[in-house]
Coordinates of C-alpha atoms in Angstrom, one line a residue:
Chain V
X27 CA -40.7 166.0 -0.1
X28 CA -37.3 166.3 -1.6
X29 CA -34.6 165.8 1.4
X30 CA -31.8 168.7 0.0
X31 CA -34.0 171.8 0.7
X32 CA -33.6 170.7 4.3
X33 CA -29.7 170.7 4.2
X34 CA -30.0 174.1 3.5
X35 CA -31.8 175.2 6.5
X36 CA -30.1 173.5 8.6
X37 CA -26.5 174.7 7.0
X38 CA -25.4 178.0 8.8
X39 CA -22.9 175.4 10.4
X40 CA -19.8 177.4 10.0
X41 CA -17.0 175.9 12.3
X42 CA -16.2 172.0 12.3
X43 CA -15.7 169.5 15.1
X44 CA -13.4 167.2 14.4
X45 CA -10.3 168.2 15.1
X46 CA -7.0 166.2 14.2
X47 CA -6.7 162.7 16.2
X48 CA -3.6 162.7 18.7
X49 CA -2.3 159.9 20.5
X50 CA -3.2 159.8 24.5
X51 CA -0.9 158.1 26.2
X52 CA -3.0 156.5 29.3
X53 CA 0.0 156.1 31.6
X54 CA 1.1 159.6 31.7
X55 CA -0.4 161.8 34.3
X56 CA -2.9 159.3 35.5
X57 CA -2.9 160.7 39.5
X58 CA -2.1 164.7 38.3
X59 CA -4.7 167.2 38.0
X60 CA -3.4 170.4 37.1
X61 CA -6.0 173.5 38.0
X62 CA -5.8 175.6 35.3
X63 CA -9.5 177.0 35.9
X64 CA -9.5 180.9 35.4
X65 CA -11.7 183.7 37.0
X66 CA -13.4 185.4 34.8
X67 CA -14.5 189.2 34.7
X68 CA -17.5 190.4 36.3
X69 CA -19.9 191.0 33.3
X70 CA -22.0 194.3 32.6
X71 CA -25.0 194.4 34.5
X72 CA -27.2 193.3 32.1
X73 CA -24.9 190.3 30.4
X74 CA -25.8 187.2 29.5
X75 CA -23.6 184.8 31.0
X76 CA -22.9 181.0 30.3
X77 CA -20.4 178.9 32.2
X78 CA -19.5 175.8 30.9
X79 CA -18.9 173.1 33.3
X80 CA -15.4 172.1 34.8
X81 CA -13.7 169.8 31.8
X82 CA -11.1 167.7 32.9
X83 CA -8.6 167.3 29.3
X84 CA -6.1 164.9 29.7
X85 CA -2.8 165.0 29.3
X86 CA -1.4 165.0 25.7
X87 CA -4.7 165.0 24.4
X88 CA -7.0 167.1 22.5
X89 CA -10.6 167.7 23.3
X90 CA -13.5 169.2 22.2
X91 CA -16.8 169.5 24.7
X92 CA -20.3 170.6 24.4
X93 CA -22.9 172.0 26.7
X94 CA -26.4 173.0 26.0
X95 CA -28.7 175.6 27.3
X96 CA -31.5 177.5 26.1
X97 CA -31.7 181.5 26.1
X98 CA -35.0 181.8 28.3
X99 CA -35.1 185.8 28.3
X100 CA -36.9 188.4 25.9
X101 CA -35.6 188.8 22.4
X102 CA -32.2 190.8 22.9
X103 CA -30.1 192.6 20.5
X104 CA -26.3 191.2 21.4
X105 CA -24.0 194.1 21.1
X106 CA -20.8 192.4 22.5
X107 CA -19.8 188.6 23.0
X108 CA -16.6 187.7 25.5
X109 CA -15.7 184.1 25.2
X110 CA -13.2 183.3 28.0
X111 CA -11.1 180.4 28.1
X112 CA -8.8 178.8 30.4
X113 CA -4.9 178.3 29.1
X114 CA -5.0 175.7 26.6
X115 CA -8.2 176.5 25.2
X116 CA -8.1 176.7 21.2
X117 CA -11.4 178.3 21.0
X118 CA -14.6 178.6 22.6
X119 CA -18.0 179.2 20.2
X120 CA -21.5 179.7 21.0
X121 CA -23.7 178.4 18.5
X122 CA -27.9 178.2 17.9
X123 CA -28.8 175.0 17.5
X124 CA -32.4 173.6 15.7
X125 CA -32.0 170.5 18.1
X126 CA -34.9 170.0 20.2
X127 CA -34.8 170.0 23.8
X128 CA -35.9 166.7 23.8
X129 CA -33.0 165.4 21.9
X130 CA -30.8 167.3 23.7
X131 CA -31.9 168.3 26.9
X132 CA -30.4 171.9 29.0
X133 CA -27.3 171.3 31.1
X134 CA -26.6 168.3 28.5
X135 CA -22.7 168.0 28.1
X136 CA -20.7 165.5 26.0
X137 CA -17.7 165.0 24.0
X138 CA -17.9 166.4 20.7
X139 CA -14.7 165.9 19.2
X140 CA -16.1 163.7 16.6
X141 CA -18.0 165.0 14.2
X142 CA -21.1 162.3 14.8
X143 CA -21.1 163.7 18.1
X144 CA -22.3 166.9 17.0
X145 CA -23.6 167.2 13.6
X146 CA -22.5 170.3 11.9
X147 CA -26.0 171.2 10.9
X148 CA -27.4 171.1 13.5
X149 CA -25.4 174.4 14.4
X150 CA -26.1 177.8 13.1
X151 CA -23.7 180.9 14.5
X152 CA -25.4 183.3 16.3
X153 CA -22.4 186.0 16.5
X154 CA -18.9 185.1 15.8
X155 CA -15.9 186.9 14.8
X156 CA -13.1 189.2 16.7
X157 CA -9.8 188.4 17.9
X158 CA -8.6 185.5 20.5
X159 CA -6.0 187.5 22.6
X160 CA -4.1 186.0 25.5
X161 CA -4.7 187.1 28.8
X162 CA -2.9 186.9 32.0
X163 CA -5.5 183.7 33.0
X164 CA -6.3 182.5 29.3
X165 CA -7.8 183.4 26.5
X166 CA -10.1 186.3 25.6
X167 CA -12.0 186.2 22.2
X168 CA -14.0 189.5 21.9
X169 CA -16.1 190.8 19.1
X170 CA -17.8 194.0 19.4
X171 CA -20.3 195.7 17.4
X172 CA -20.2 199.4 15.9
X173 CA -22.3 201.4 18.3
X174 CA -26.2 201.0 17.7
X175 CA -26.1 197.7 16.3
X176 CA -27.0 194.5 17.6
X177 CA -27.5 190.6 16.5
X178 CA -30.8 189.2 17.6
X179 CA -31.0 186.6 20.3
X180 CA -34.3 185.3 20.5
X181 CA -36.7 184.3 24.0
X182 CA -36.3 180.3 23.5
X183 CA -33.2 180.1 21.2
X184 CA -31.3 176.8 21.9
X185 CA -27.9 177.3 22.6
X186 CA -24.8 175.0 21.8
X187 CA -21.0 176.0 24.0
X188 CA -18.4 174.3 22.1
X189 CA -15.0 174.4 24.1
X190 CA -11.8 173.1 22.0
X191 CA -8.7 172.4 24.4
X192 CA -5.3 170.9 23.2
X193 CA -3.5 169.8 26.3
X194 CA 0.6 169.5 25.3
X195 CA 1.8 169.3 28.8
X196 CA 2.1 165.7 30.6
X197 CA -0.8 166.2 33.2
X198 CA -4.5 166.1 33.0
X199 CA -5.8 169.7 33.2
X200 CA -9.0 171.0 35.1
X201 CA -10.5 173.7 32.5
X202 CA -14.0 176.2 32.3
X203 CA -14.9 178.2 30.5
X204 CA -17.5 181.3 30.0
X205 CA -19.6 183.3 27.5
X206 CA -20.7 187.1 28.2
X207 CA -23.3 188.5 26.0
X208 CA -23.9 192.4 26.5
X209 CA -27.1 192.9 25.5
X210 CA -30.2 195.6 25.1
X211 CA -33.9 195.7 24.6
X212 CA -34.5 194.9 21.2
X213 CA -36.2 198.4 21.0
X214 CA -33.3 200.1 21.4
X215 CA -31.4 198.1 18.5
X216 CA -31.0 201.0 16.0
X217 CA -29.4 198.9 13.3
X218 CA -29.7 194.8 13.0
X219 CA -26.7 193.1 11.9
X220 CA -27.4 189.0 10.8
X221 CA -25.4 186.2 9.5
X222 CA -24.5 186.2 6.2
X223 CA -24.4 182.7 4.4
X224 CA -23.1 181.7 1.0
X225 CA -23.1 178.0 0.6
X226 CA -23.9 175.1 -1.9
X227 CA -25.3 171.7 -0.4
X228 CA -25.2 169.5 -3.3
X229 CA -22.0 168.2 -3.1
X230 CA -20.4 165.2 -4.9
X231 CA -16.7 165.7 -4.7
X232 CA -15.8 162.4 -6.4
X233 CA -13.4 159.4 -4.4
X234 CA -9.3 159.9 -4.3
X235 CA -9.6 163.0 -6.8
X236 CA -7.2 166.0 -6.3
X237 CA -8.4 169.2 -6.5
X238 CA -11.9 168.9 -7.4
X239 CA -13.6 172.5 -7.5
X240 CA -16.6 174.1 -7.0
X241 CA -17.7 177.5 -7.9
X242 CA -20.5 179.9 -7.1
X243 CA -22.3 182.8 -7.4
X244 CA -24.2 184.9 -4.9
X245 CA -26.1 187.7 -6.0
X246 CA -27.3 190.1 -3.6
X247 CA -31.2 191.2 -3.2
X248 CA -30.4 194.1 -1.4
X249 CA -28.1 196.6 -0.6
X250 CA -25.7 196.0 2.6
X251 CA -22.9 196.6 4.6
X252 CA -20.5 193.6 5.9
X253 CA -18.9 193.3 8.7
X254 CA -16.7 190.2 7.9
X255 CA -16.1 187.3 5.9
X256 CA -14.9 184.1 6.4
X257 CA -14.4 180.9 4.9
X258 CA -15.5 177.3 5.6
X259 CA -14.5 173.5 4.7
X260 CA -13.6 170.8 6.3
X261 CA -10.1 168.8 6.4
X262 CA -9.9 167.8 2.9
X263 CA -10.0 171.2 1.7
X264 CA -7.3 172.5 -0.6
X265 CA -7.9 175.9 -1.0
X266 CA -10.6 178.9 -0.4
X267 CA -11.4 182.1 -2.4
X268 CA -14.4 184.5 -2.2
X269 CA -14.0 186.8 -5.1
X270 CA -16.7 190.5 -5.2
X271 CA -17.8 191.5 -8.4
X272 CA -19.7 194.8 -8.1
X273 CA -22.7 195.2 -10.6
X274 CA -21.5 196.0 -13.7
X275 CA -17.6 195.7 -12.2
X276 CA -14.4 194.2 -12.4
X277 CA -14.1 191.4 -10.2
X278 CA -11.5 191.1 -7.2
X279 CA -10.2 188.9 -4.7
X280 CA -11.4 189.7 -1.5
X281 CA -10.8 186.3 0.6
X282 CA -8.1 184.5 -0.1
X283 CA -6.6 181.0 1.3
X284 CA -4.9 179.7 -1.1
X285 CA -3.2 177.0 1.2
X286 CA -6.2 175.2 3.3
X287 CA -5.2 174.9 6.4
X288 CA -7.6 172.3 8.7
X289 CA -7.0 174.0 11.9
X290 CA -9.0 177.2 10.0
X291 CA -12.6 174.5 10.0
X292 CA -12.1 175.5 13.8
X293 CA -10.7 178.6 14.0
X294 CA -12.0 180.7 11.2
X295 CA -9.8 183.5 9.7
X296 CA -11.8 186.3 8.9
X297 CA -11.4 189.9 6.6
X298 CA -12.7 192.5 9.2
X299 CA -14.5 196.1 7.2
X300 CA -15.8 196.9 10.6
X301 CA -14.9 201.0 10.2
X302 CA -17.7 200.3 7.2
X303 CA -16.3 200.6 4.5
X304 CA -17.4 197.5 2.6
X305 CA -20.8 197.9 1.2
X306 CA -22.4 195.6 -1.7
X307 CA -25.5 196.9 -4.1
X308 CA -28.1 195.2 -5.4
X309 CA -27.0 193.1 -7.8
X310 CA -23.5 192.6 -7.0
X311 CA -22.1 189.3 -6.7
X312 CA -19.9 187.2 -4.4
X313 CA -18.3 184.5 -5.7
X314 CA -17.2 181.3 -4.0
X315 CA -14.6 179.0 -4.9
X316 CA -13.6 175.8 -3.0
X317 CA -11.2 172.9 -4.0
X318 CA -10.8 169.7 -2.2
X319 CA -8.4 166.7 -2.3
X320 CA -10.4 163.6 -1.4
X321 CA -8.1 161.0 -0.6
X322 CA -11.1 159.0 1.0
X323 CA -12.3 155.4 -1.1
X324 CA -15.9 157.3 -1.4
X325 CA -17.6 160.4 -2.4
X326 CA -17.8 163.1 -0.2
X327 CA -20.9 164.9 0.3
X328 CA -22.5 167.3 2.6
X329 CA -22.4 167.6 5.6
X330 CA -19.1 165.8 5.3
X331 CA -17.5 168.5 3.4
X332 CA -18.7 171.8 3.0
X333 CA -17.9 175.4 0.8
X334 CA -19.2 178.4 2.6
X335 CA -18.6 181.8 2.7
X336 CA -20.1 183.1 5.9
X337 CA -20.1 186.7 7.5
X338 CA -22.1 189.6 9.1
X339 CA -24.0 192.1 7.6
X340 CA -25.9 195.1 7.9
X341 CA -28.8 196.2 7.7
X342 CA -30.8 192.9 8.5
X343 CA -32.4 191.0 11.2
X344 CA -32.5 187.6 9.7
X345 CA -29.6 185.7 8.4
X346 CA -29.2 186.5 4.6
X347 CA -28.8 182.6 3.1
X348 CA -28.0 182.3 -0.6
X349 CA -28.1 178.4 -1.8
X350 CA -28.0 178.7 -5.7
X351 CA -28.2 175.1 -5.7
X352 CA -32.0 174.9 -4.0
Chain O
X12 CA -30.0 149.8 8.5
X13 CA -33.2 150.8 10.1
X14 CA -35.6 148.3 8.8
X15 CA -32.7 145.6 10.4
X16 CA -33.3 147.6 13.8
X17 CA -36.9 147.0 13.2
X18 CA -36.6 143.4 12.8
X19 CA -34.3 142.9 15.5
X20 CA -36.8 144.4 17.8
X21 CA -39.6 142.5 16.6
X22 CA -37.3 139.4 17.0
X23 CA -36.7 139.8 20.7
X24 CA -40.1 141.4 21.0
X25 CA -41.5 137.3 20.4
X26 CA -38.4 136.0 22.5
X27 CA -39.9 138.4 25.4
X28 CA -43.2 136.4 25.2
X29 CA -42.0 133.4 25.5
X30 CA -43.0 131.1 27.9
X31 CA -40.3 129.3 29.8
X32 CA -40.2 125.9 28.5
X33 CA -40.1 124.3 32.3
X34 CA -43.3 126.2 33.1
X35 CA -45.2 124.7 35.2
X36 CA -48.2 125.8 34.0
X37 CA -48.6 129.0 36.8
X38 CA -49.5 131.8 35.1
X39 CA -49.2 130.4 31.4
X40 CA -51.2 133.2 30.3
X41 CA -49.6 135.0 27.5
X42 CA -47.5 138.0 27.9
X43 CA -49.4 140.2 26.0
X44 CA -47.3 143.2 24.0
X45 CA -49.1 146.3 24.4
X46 CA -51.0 147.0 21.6
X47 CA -49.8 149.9 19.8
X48 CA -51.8 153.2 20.7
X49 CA -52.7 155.7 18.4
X50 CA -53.8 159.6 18.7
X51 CA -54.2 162.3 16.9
X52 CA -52.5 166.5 16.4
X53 CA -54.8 169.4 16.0
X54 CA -52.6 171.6 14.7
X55 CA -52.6 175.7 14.6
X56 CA -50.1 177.6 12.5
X57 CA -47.5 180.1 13.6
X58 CA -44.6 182.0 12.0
X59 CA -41.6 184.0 13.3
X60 CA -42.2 187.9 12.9
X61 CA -38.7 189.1 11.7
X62 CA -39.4 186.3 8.9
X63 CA -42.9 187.4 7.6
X64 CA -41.5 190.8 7.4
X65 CA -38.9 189.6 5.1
X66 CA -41.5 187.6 2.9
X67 CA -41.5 189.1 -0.8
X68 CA -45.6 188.3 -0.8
X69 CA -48.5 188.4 2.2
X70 CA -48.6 185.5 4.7
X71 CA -51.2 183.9 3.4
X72 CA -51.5 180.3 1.1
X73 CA -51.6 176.6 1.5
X74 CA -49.7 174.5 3.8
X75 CA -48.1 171.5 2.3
X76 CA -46.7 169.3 4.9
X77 CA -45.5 166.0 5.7
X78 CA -46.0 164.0 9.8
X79 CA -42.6 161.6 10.2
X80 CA -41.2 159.9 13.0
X81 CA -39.3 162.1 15.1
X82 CA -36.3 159.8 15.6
X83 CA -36.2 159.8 11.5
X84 CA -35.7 163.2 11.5
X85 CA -32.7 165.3 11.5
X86 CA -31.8 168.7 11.3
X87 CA -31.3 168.5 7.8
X88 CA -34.5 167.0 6.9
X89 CA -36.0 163.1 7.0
X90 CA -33.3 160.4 6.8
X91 CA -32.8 158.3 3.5
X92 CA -35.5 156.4 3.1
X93 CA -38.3 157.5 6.0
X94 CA -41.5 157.5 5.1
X95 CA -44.2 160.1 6.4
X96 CA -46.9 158.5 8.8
X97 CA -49.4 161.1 6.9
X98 CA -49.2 164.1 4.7
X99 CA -50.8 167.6 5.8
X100 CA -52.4 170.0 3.0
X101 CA -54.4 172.8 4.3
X102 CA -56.0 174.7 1.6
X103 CA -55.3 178.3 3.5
X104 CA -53.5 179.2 6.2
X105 CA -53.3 183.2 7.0
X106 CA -50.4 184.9 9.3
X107 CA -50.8 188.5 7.7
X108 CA -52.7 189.3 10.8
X109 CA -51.8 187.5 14.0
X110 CA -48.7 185.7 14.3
X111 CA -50.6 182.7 15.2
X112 CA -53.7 180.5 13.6
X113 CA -56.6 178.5 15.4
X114 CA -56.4 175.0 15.0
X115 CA -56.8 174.3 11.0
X116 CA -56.6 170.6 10.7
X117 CA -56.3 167.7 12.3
X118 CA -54.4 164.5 11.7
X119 CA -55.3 161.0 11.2
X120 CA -54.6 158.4 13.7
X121 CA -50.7 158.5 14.2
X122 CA -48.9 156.0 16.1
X123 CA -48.1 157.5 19.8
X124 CA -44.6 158.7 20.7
X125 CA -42.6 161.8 19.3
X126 CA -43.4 162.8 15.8
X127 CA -41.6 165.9 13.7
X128 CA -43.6 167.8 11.0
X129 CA -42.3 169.6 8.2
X130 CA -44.1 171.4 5.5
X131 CA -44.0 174.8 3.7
X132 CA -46.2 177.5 3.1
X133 CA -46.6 177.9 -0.3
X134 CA -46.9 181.7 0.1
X135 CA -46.2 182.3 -4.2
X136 CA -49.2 179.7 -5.1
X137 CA -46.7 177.8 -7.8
X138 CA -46.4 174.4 -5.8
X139 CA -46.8 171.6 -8.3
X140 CA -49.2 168.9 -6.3
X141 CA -47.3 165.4 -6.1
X142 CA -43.9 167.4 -6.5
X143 CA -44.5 169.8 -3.5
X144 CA -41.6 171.9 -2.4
X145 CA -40.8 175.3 -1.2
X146 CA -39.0 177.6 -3.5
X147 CA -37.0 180.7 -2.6
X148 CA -38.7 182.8 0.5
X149 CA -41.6 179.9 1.0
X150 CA -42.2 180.0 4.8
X151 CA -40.5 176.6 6.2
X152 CA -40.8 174.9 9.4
X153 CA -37.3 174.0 11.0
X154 CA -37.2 170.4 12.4
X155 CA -36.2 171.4 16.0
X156 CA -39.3 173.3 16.6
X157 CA -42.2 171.1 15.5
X158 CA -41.5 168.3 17.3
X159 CA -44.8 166.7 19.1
X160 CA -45.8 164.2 21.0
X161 CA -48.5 161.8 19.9
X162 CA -50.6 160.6 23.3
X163 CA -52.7 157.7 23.0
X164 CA -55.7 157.8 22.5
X165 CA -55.7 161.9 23.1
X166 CA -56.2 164.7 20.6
X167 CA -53.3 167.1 21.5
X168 CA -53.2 170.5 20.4
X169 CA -49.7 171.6 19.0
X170 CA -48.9 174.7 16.7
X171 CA -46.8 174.3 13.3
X172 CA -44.4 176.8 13.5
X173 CA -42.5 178.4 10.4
X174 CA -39.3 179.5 12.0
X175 CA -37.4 180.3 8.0
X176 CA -37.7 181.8 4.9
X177 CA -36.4 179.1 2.0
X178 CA -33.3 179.8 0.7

């Protein structure tokens, strides 16, 4: 049985996990704790709520750690996700993850800064998206769905908090964080909204080459509306464009990085149509450029690097996954 | 690498029965290592309702699968060069009714500890046999959710769940 269909399924990894390597000087702050944990809102009465544990960063440093948990309610339809962070925080993400619980037991935390300490995909999004604005105790990245919709949170789904922290000041720093999910009976979900994932898997992008390229097309089965898009690759990406071509159309630029920046592996920007007025046809086609400078002494390959466009859309209750190369 | 991991635990395996060379002779019998155990899965079929109701044709054909050591598994699929312990085929398996099968087949012996299978329903009836894969909207089973464990000497009854359409 061939080994690439599998990197596929497990490829809705959107955001990386290996951020840039900064010098920790083990001297400074040694005894000094700062507190910088935050209250966080009381949520709706019918949330969701995750707490990560208390992380202590240290000074100078930055950190990226991982908790797991797994969703033991009914099948929900999410309507609203909080992420709260304390000051410092760079982001905090709440991913599905296809990682058995005996590989990776609930209430497991660890330090997954590096990117073998969390492979990539063995993450899968279940809704992210919105804006990170600053609040008077941290950090508040919300991202709310149009009225009547909700993303599907199913009874058992594995769940991965992934809390990024870059500590500039001279003292350790005690940090939490939380995730809020407002959620309703799945009956009462008028319209699903799902993942949306464009990505190749066959990568080769060849030893210290420049601006290596790959392009693809996507063409959609069925009619939808999106939500977002975003791009995806890792640090030795170059550039990013996701270009629309309606069916029988001209094509145009609708996602554009044409400077890759590595911090956006992390922090994703996104192209927001959330008033609805994006909608693709049958037939239409997105098309997804990336272009890496490898300046490893080998080839890079997936997971290692990646080219995805990712998103939302509407009307679906799965993820909508297009792979040409399968 | 993991064939050297292999040898290496073979290697101190036969240090570990070793008898002292100053024994005395009290209890000279040999440390026995355990002989391995072996048991066997009796495996039903299940599938994920939001992804039969996206399948382009009825839940219904043969499964094609494949029984690996767990820790050779990752989420994206078996690792370089892991072998199956055994291949699956059942000839029909049918979810256009319940979500879930009776038991449809059952293993041969498999070595005990944690075992992951993976396999497709080939839903479209165009796998080619000795070059079975899924194609587009195939049923798959993710890694992550057919995990079992093999107990010796026991016939454990686990359920093969397709939890994706293929891409």
């Amino acid at each position: 049985m061939m080994r690439t269909h599998w990197a596929v399924i497990g490829v809705f990894a959107l955001v990386a996990c290996q951020p840039a390597d900064v010098d920790v000087d083990d001297d400074v702050g040694e005894e000094e704790v700062t507190d910088l944990r935050r209250p966080f809102p009381s949520p709706s009465e019918d949330a969701i709520t995750w707490e990560t544990p208390e992380w202590t960063i240290p000074a100078q440093s930055e950190r990226q750690m991982c908790v797991a948990h797994t969703y033991g309610g009914e099948a929900v339809g999410i309507r609203a996700q909080r992420n709260y962070q304390s000051p410092m925080g760079h982001h905090v993400t709440l991913f599905g993850t296809t990682v058995s619980d005996r590989e990776m037991p609930d209430g497991e935390q660890w330090d997954c800064t590096s990117l073998e300490a969390l492979s990539m995909t063995d993450l899968e999004p279940i809704m992210i998206g919105g804006s990170i604005v600053e609040d008077e105790d941290g950090s508040l990245n919300e991202f709310i769905l149009p009225d009547g919709m909700g993303a599907v949170l199913k009874a058992g789904q594995r769940i991965v908090i992934q809390s990024h922290y870059l500590n500039t000041t001279q003292s350790d720093i005690l940090v939490g964080d939380a995730v809020h999910l407002d959620v309703i009976p799945e009956a009462e979900v008028e319209i699903w909204a799902a993942p949306l994932v464009n990505t190749v898997t066959d990568l080769h992008i060849p030893a210290n080459t420049d601006g290596y390229n790959v392009t693809f097309d996507c063409e959609f089965e069925d009619p939808y509306t999106v939500l977002y898009i975003g791009g995806h690759l890792h640090e030795w990406g170059d550039s990013f464009q996701t270009r629309y071509t309606p069916n029988g159309g001209t094509e145009e630029v609708i996602y554009d990085i044409p400077v890759w920046d590595p911090v956006l592996r992390d922090a994703p920007q996104y192209t927001d149509y959330l008033d609805g007025d994006f909608t693709v046809d049958t037939g239409d086609v997105f098309t997804t450029s990336c272009t890496w400078n490898n300046d490893e002494d080998h080839e890079l390959e997936f997971p290692e690097e990646m080219c995805v466009t990712f998103g939302m859309i509407y009307p679906s209750k799965v993820p909508v996954i297009c792979a040409p190369d399968e | 690498m993991r064939f050297l991991l292999t040898i290496a635990a073979l290697v101190c395996t036969g240090c570990g029965s070793s008898a002292p060379e100053d024994s005395d002779g009290v209890g000279d019998t040999d440390v026995q290592t355990p002989e391995p155990g072996f048991g066997t899965l009796a495996a039903s079929f299940g599938i994920d309702s939001d992804w039969r109701d996206n399948m382009d044709e009825p839940a219904t054909g043969p499964f094609w699968g494949s029984v690996y050591n767990a820790d050779e598994v990752s989420a994206i699929g078996p690792d370089e060069g892991a072998e199956a312990l055994a291949n699956l085929y059942v000839a029909s398996v049918d979810l256009t009714g319940d979500l879930s099968t009776a038991v449809l087949v059952t293993t041969e012996e498999l070595p005990e500890g944690w075992v992951t299978i993976l396999g497709f329903m080939d839903s479209d009836g165009n796998a080619i046999v000795d070059d079975e894969d899924p194609d587009s909207k195939d049923p798959v089973t993710l890694p992550g959710q057919n995990e079992f464990e093999v107990i010796r000497d026991v016939e454990s009854e686990v359920e093969i769940f397709f939890g994706l359409l293929n891409p």
